[in-house]
């Protein structure tokens, strides 16, 4: 059997299609290496005393878990010295992280959610890392927040790692979506699935139903129809799954279809949603579209949204195309 490691895959992609530049290849390899370290830290759990919370909060006002901080540090340290980045931004840091002056600078901007689903760490349920890569605007030497505020359609690469029963890396450089499985004995990621495709139709949905009373009318209508099943307007029974780690819920959708929703709700009327546009919604939307699915905020394609702040939030509907179009259509009809 031909065994293709991540390194070989990236080199062949670069040769065959010119799809990846040298520095981007280095970037992906460094992020993958950082994900291996995070995977290791997570899998050792209580043995190293790394479970539980810190006494600090992030910019979103969320209490940071020890592993949120550890994962953030691992990604910063791995990526600061290689010369491939102009700056980094993280869900766990108020401001962008400048590359220290002692290191060379590159042309890419890296954004990440170092640990997604961190409420699941202490109960031993799958968590992950999500990342997004943009180009630093030309002529900008010291990028600041403004230079990150590019629509998701400009991403050159996005991916996530899932730390579940196996550790997986799912990646796109704009040329389909591919999965790599961590071979712990060899220490390398091995290509295990090429060109993932999300079926256009599905019988599975994913939403935190405890927020139902706070949802807006179009979401009430849509979920009401899903619940009505066979005898309702959609004419079929649906199943529901909610892991509460976006990586795990999105990975299930990439594996067998489905629709994932985190709508805007009335709990915090000033906020357009819970999930973060630049660290969660944009990279996942890029991956989902590359796999033939769709991603909107109920009104517009997520990848077309122009961010106004680094930590901006957004409503998310993504996955099987026909279902995403249906719920997006219900928003338009309610206007
Ligand atoms: P994070 O751990 O990075 O803050 O993200 C958690 C997110 C996302 O992973 C998940 O889909 C959602 O929050 C879960 O929200 P609920 O707690 O409302 O279920
Ligand atoms: Mn997250
Ligand atoms: Mn997180």
JSON list of N, CA, C and O and ligand atoms in Angstrom, two decimals, residues 58 62 68 91-92 113-120 130 208 210-211 242-247 249 260 262 267 274-276 280, ligand 1:
[
{"chain": "A", "resi": 58, "resn": "UNK", "atom": "N", "xyz": [-10.26, 34.93, 29.17]},
{"chain": "A", "resi": 58, "resn": "UNK", "atom": "CA", "xyz": [-9.79, 35.46, 27.89]},
{"chain": "A", "resi": 58, "resn": "UNK", "atom": "C", "xyz": [-10.59, 36.70, 27.52]},
{"chain": "A", "resi": 58, "resn": "UNK", "atom": "O", "xyz": [-11.47, 37.14, 28.27]},
{"chain": "A", "resi": 62, "resn": "UNK", "atom": "N", "xyz": [-14.39, 34.36, 28.96]},
{"chain": "A", "resi": 62, "resn": "UNK", "atom": "CA", "xyz": [-14.53, 32.95, 29.30]},
{"chain": "A", "resi": 62, "resn": "UNK", "atom": "C", "xyz": [-13.34, 32.53, 30.17]},
{"chain": "A", "resi": 62, "resn": "UNK", "atom": "O", "xyz": [-12.20, 32.93, 29.90]},
{"chain": "A", "resi": 68, "resn": "UNK", "atom": "N", "xyz": [-6.20, 25.27, 27.49]},
{"chain": "A", "resi": 68, "resn": "UNK", "atom": "CA", "xyz": [-6.34, 26.37, 26.53]},
{"chain": "A", "resi": 68, "resn": "UNK", "atom": "C", "xyz": [-5.03, 27.14, 26.47]},
{"chain": "A", "resi": 68, "resn": "UNK", "atom": "O", "xyz": [-4.52, 27.49, 25.39]},
{"chain": "A", "resi": 91, "resn": "UNK", "atom": "N", "xyz": [-7.74, 33.09, 19.56]},
{"chain": "A", "resi": 91, "resn": "UNK", "atom": "CA", "xyz": [-8.93, 33.28, 20.39]},
{"chain": "A", "resi": 91, "resn": "UNK", "atom": "C", "xyz": [-8.55, 33.58, 21.84]},
{"chain": "A", "resi": 91, "resn": "UNK", "atom": "O", "xyz": [-9.29, 34.25, 22.55]},
{"chain": "A", "resi": 92, "resn": "UNK", "atom": "N", "xyz": [-7.42, 33.10, 22.27]},
{"chain": "A", "resi": 92, "resn": "UNK", "atom": "CA", "xyz": [-7.03, 33.25, 23.67]},
{"chain": "A", "resi": 92, "resn": "UNK", "atom": "C", "xyz": [-6.18, 34.48, 23.96]},
{"chain": "A", "resi": 92, "resn": "UNK", "atom": "O", "xyz": [-5.70, 34.66, 25.08]},
{"chain": "A", "resi": 113, "resn": "UNK", "atom": "N", "xyz": [-7.87, 28.86, 16.95]},
{"chain": "A", "resi": 113, "resn": "UNK", "atom": "CA", "xyz": [-8.57, 28.51, 18.19]},
{"chain": "A", "resi": 113, "resn": "UNK", "atom": "C", "xyz": [-7.76, 27.34, 18.73]},
{"chain": "A", "resi": 113, "resn": "UNK", "atom": "O", "xyz": [-7.89, 26.22, 18.24]},
{"chain": "A", "resi": 114, "resn": "UNK", "atom": "N", "xyz": [-6.86, 27.61, 19.69]},
{"chain": "A", "resi": 114, "resn": "UNK", "atom": "CA", "xyz": [-5.89, 26.56, 20.08]},
{"chain": "A", "resi": 114, "resn": "UNK", "atom": "C", "xyz": [-6.56, 25.30, 20.61]},
{"chain": "A", "resi": 114, "resn": "UNK", "atom": "O", "xyz": [-6.11, 24.19, 20.34]},
{"chain": "A", "resi": 115, "resn": "UNK", "atom": "N", "xyz": [-7.65, 25.50, 21.37]},
{"chain": "A", "resi": 115, "resn": "UNK", "atom": "CA", "xyz": [-8.36, 24.32, 21.88]},
{"chain": "A", "resi": 115, "resn": "UNK", "atom": "C", "xyz": [-9.84, 24.60, 21.77]},
{"chain": "A", "resi": 115, "resn": "UNK", "atom": "O", "xyz": [-10.37, 25.47, 22.45]},
{"chain": "A", "resi": 116, "resn": "UNK", "atom": "N", "xyz": [-10.47, 23.89, 20.87]},
{"chain": "A", "resi": 116, "resn": "UNK", "atom": "CA", "xyz": [-11.91, 24.06, 20.66]},
{"chain": "A", "resi": 116, "resn": "UNK", "atom": "C", "xyz": [-12.66, 22.99, 21.43]},
{"chain": "A", "resi": 116, "resn": "UNK", "atom": "O", "xyz": [-12.28, 21.82, 21.39]},
{"chain": "A", "resi": 117, "resn": "UNK", "atom": "N", "xyz": [-13.72, 23.42, 22.09]},
{"chain": "A", "resi": 117, "resn": "UNK", "atom": "CA", "xyz": [-14.53, 22.46, 22.86]},
{"chain": "A", "resi": 117, "resn": "UNK", "atom": "C", "xyz": [-13.96, 22.25, 24.24]},
{"chain": "A", "resi": 117, "resn": "UNK", "atom": "O", "xyz": [-14.12, 21.18, 24.83]},
{"chain": "A", "resi": 118, "resn": "UNK", "atom": "N", "xyz": [-13.30, 23.29, 24.78]},
{"chain": "A", "resi": 118, "resn": "UNK", "atom": "CA", "xyz": [-12.54, 23.04, 26.02]},
{"chain": "A", "resi": 118, "resn": "UNK", "atom": "C", "xyz": [-13.43, 22.67, 27.21]},
{"chain": "A", "resi": 118, "resn": "UNK", "atom": "O", "xyz": [-12.93, 22.12, 28.19]},
{"chain": "A", "resi": 119, "resn": "UNK", "atom": "N", "xyz": [-14.75, 22.92, 27.12]},
{"chain": "A", "resi": 119, "resn": "UNK", "atom": "CA", "xyz": [-15.62, 22.46, 28.23]},
{"chain": "A", "resi": 119, "resn": "UNK", "atom": "C", "xyz": [-15.65, 20.93, 28.27]},
{"chain": "A", "resi": 119, "resn": "UNK", "atom": "O", "xyz": [-16.06, 20.34, 29.27]},
{"chain": "A", "resi": 120, "resn": "UNK", "atom": "N", "xyz": [-15.21, 20.28, 27.20]},
{"chain": "A", "resi": 120, "resn": "UNK", "atom": "CA", "xyz": [-15.24, 18.82, 27.14]},
{"chain": "A", "resi": 120, "resn": "UNK", "atom": "C", "xyz": [-13.96, 18.14, 27.65]},
{"chain": "A", "resi": 120, "resn": "UNK", "atom": "O", "xyz": [-13.91, 16.92, 27.77]},
{"chain": "A", "resi": 130, "resn": "UNK", "atom": "N", "xyz": [-8.37, 24.57, 15.70]},
{"chain": "A", "resi": 130, "resn": "UNK", "atom": "CA", "xyz": [-8.81, 25.05, 14.38]},
{"chain": "A", "resi": 130, "resn": "UNK", "atom": "C", "xyz": [-7.84, 26.16, 13.94]},
{"chain": "A", "resi": 130, "resn": "UNK", "atom": "O", "xyz": [-7.47, 27.01, 14.76]},
{"chain": "A", "resi": 208, "resn": "UNK", "atom": "N", "xyz": [-27.60, 23.20, 19.92]},
{"chain": "A", "resi": 208, "resn": "UNK", "atom": "CA", "xyz": [-27.80, 23.14, 21.37]},
{"chain": "A", "resi": 208, "resn": "UNK", "atom": "C", "xyz": [-29.26, 23.53, 21.66]},
{"chain": "A", "resi": 208, "resn": "UNK", "atom": "O", "xyz": [-29.61, 24.70, 21.74]},
{"chain": "A", "resi": 210, "resn": "UNK", "atom": "N", "xyz": [-31.05, 23.44, 24.18]},
{"chain": "A", "resi": 210, "resn": "UNK", "atom": "CA", "xyz": [-31.43, 24.09, 25.45]},
{"chain": "A", "resi": 210, "resn": "UNK", "atom": "C", "xyz": [-31.63, 25.59, 25.26]},
{"chain": "A", "resi": 210, "resn": "UNK", "atom": "O", "xyz": [-32.18, 26.26, 26.13]},
{"chain": "A", "resi": 211, "resn": "UNK", "atom": "N", "xyz": [-31.18, 26.13, 24.13]},
{"chain": "A", "resi": 211, "resn": "UNK", "atom": "CA", "xyz": [-31.36, 27.57, 23.87]},
{"chain": "A", "resi": 211, "resn": "UNK", "atom": "C", "xyz": [-32.62, 27.87, 23.06]},
{"chain": "A", "resi": 211, "resn": "UNK", "atom": "O", "xyz": [-32.82, 29.01, 22.64]},
{"chain": "A", "resi": 242, "resn": "UNK", "atom": "N", "xyz": [-25.18, 16.44, 19.31]},
{"chain": "A", "resi": 242, "resn": "UNK", "atom": "CA", "xyz": [-24.51, 17.68, 19.75]},
{"chain": "A", "resi": 242, "resn": "UNK", "atom": "C", "xyz": [-23.38, 17.29, 20.69]},
{"chain": "A", "resi": 242, "resn": "UNK", "atom": "O", "xyz": [-23.63, 16.91, 21.83]},
{"chain": "A", "resi": 243, "resn": "UNK", "atom": "N", "xyz": [-22.13, 17.36, 20.18]},
{"chain": "A", "resi": 243, "resn": "UNK", "atom": "CA", "xyz": [-20.99, 17.01, 21.03]},
{"chain": "A", "resi": 243, "resn": "UNK", "atom": "C", "xyz": [-20.60, 18.20, 21.90]},
{"chain": "A", "resi": 243, "resn": "UNK", "atom": "O", "xyz": [-20.07, 18.04, 22.99]},
{"chain": "A", "resi": 244, "resn": "UNK", "atom": "N", "xyz": [-20.87, 19.43, 21.38]},
{"chain": "A", "resi": 244, "resn": "UNK", "atom": "CA", "xyz": [-20.45, 20.68, 22.03]},
{"chain": "A", "resi": 244, "resn": "UNK", "atom": "C", "xyz": [-18.95, 20.95, 21.88]},
{"chain": "A", "resi": 244, "resn": "UNK", "atom": "O", "xyz": [-18.39, 21.75, 22.61]},
{"chain": "A", "resi": 245, "resn": "UNK", "atom": "N", "xyz": [-18.32, 20.26, 20.93]},
{"chain": "A", "resi": 245, "resn": "UNK", "atom": "CA", "xyz": [-17.00, 20.66, 20.41]},
{"chain": "A", "resi": 245, "resn": "UNK", "atom": "C", "xyz": [-17.25, 20.87, 18.93]},
{"chain": "A", "resi": 245, "resn": "UNK", "atom": "O", "xyz": [-17.58, 19.90, 18.23]},
{"chain": "A", "resi": 246, "resn": "UNK", "atom": "N", "xyz": [-17.10, 22.10, 18.46]},
{"chain": "A", "resi": 246, "resn": "UNK", "atom": "CA", "xyz": [-17.39, 22.35, 17.05]},
{"chain": "A", "resi": 246, "resn": "UNK", "atom": "C", "xyz": [-16.59, 21.42, 16.13]},
{"chain": "A", "resi": 246, "resn": "UNK", "atom": "O", "xyz": [-17.12, 20.89, 15.16]},
{"chain": "A", "resi": 247, "resn": "UNK", "atom": "N", "xyz": [-15.31, 21.21, 16.46]},
{"chain": "A", "resi": 247, "resn": "UNK", "atom": "CA", "xyz": [-14.50, 20.32, 15.62]},
{"chain": "A", "resi": 247, "resn": "UNK", "atom": "C", "xyz": [-15.15, 18.94, 15.47]},
{"chain": "A", "resi": 247, "resn": "UNK", "atom": "O", "xyz": [-15.19, 18.39, 14.38]},
{"chain": "A", "resi": 249, "resn": "UNK", "atom": "N", "xyz": [-18.33, 18.06, 15.99]},
{"chain": "A", "resi": 249, "resn": "UNK", "atom": "CA", "xyz": [-19.61, 18.14, 15.27]},
{"chain": "A", "resi": 249, "resn": "UNK", "atom": "C", "xyz": [-19.39, 18.36, 13.77]},
{"chain": "A", "resi": 249, "resn": "UNK", "atom": "O", "xyz": [-20.06, 17.75, 12.94]},
{"chain": "A", "resi": 260, "resn": "UNK", "atom": "N", "xyz": [-24.99, 21.74, 10.93]},
{"chain": "A", "resi": 260, "resn": "UNK", "atom": "CA", "xyz": [-24.57, 22.26, 12.24]},
{"chain": "A", "resi": 260, "resn": "UNK", "atom": "C", "xyz": [-25.08, 23.68, 12.35]},
{"chain": "A", "resi": 260, "resn": "UNK", "atom": "O", "xyz": [-24.92, 24.47, 11.42]},
{"chain": "A", "resi": 262, "resn": "UNK", "atom": "N", "xyz": [-25.23, 27.11, 15.04]},
{"chain": "A", "resi": 262, "resn": "UNK", "atom": "CA", "xyz": [-25.15, 27.88, 16.28]},
{"chain": "A", "resi": 262, "resn": "UNK", "atom": "C", "xyz": [-25.72, 29.25, 15.94]},
{"chain": "A", "resi": 262, "resn": "UNK", "atom": "O", "xyz": [-25.01, 30.16, 15.53]},
{"chain": "A", "resi": 267, "resn": "UNK", "atom": "N", "xyz": [-30.13, 35.59, 24.20]},
{"chain": "A", "resi": 267, "resn": "UNK", "atom": "CA", "xyz": [-29.48, 35.63, 25.52]},
{"chain": "A", "resi": 267, "resn": "UNK", "atom": "C", "xyz": [-28.64, 36.88, 25.67]},
{"chain": "A", "resi": 267, "resn": "UNK", "atom": "O", "xyz": [-28.64, 37.54, 26.69]},
{"chain": "A", "resi": 274, "resn": "UNK", "atom": "N", "xyz": [-22.52, 32.96, 19.07]},
{"chain": "A", "resi": 274, "resn": "UNK", "atom": "CA", "xyz": [-21.51, 32.57, 20.07]},
{"chain": "A", "resi": 274, "resn": "UNK", "atom": "C", "xyz": [-20.14, 32.34, 19.43]},
{"chain": "A", "resi": 274, "resn": "UNK", "atom": "O", "xyz": [-19.11, 32.65, 20.00]},
{"chain": "A", "resi": 275, "resn": "UNK", "atom": "N", "xyz": [-20.16, 31.75, 18.23]},
{"chain": "A", "resi": 275, "resn": "UNK", "atom": "CA", "xyz": [-18.89, 31.32, 17.65]},
{"chain": "A", "resi": 275, "resn": "UNK", "atom": "C", "xyz": [-18.15, 32.49, 17.03]},
{"chain": "A", "resi": 275, "resn": "UNK", "atom": "O", "xyz": [-18.74, 33.50, 16.65]},
{"chain": "A", "resi": 276, "resn": "UNK", "atom": "N", "xyz": [-16.85, 32.33, 16.94]},
{"chain": "A", "resi": 276, "resn": "UNK", "atom": "CA", "xyz": [-16.01, 33.42, 16.48]},
{"chain": "A", "resi": 276, "resn": "UNK", "atom": "C", "xyz": [-15.74, 33.31, 14.98]},
{"chain": "A", "resi": 276, "resn": "UNK", "atom": "O", "xyz": [-15.39, 32.24, 14.48]},
{"chain": "A", "resi": 280, "resn": "UNK", "atom": "N", "xyz": [-13.16, 30.27, 14.12]},
{"chain": "A", "resi": 280, "resn": "UNK", "atom": "CA", "xyz": [-14.00, 29.07, 14.05]},
{"chain": "A", "resi": 280, "resn": "UNK", "atom": "C", "xyz": [-14.80, 29.05, 12.74]},
{"chain": "A", "resi": 280, "resn": "UNK", "atom": "O", "xyz": [-14.69, 28.11, 11.95]},
{"chain": "B", "resi": 1, "resn": "LIG", "atom": "P1", "xyz": [-14.26, 26.99, 22.74]},
{"chain": "B", "resi": 1, "resn": "LIG", "atom": "O1", "xyz": [-14.03, 25.78, 23.60]},
{"chain": "B", "resi": 1, "resn": "LIG", "atom": "O2", "xyz": [-13.13, 27.23, 21.77]},
{"chain": "B", "resi": 1, "resn": "LIG", "atom": "O3", "xyz": [-14.63, 28.22, 23.50]},
{"chain": "B", "resi": 1, "resn": "LIG", "atom": "O4", "xyz": [-15.47, 26.68, 21.73]},
{"chain": "B", "resi": 1, "resn": "LIG", "atom": "C1", "xyz": [-16.66, 26.13, 22.24]},
{"chain": "B", "resi": 1, "resn": "LIG", "atom": "C2", "xyz": [-17.73, 26.30, 21.19]},
{"chain": "B", "resi": 1, "resn": "LIG", "atom": "C3", "xyz": [-17.78, 25.21, 20.15]},
{"chain": "B", "resi": 1, "resn": "LIG", "atom": "O5", "xyz": [-16.75, 24.32, 20.12]},
{"chain": "B", "resi": 1, "resn": "LIG", "atom": "C4", "xyz": [-19.07, 24.49, 20.45]},
{"chain": "B", "resi": 1, "resn": "LIG", "atom": "O6", "xyz": [-19.73, 24.19, 19.26]},
{"chain": "B", "resi": 1, "resn": "LIG", "atom": "C5", "xyz": [-19.86, 25.44, 21.29]},
{"chain": "B", "resi": 1, "resn": "LIG", "atom": "O7", "xyz": [-18.98, 26.35, 21.85]},
{"chain": "B", "resi": 1, "resn": "LIG", "atom": "C6", "xyz": [-20.60, 24.73, 22.38]},
{"chain": "B", "resi": 1, "resn": "LIG", "atom": "O8", "xyz": [-21.49, 25.61, 22.93]},
{"chain": "B", "resi": 1, "resn": "LIG", "atom": "P2", "xyz": [-22.53, 25.20, 24.08]},
{"chain": "B", "resi": 1, "resn": "LIG", "atom": "O9", "xyz": [-21.76, 25.29, 25.35]},
{"chain": "B", "resi": 1, "resn": "LIG", "atom": "O10", "xyz": [-23.61, 26.23, 23.95]},
{"chain": "B", "resi": 1, "resn": "LIG", "atom": "O11", "xyz": [-23.04, 23.81, 23.79]}
]
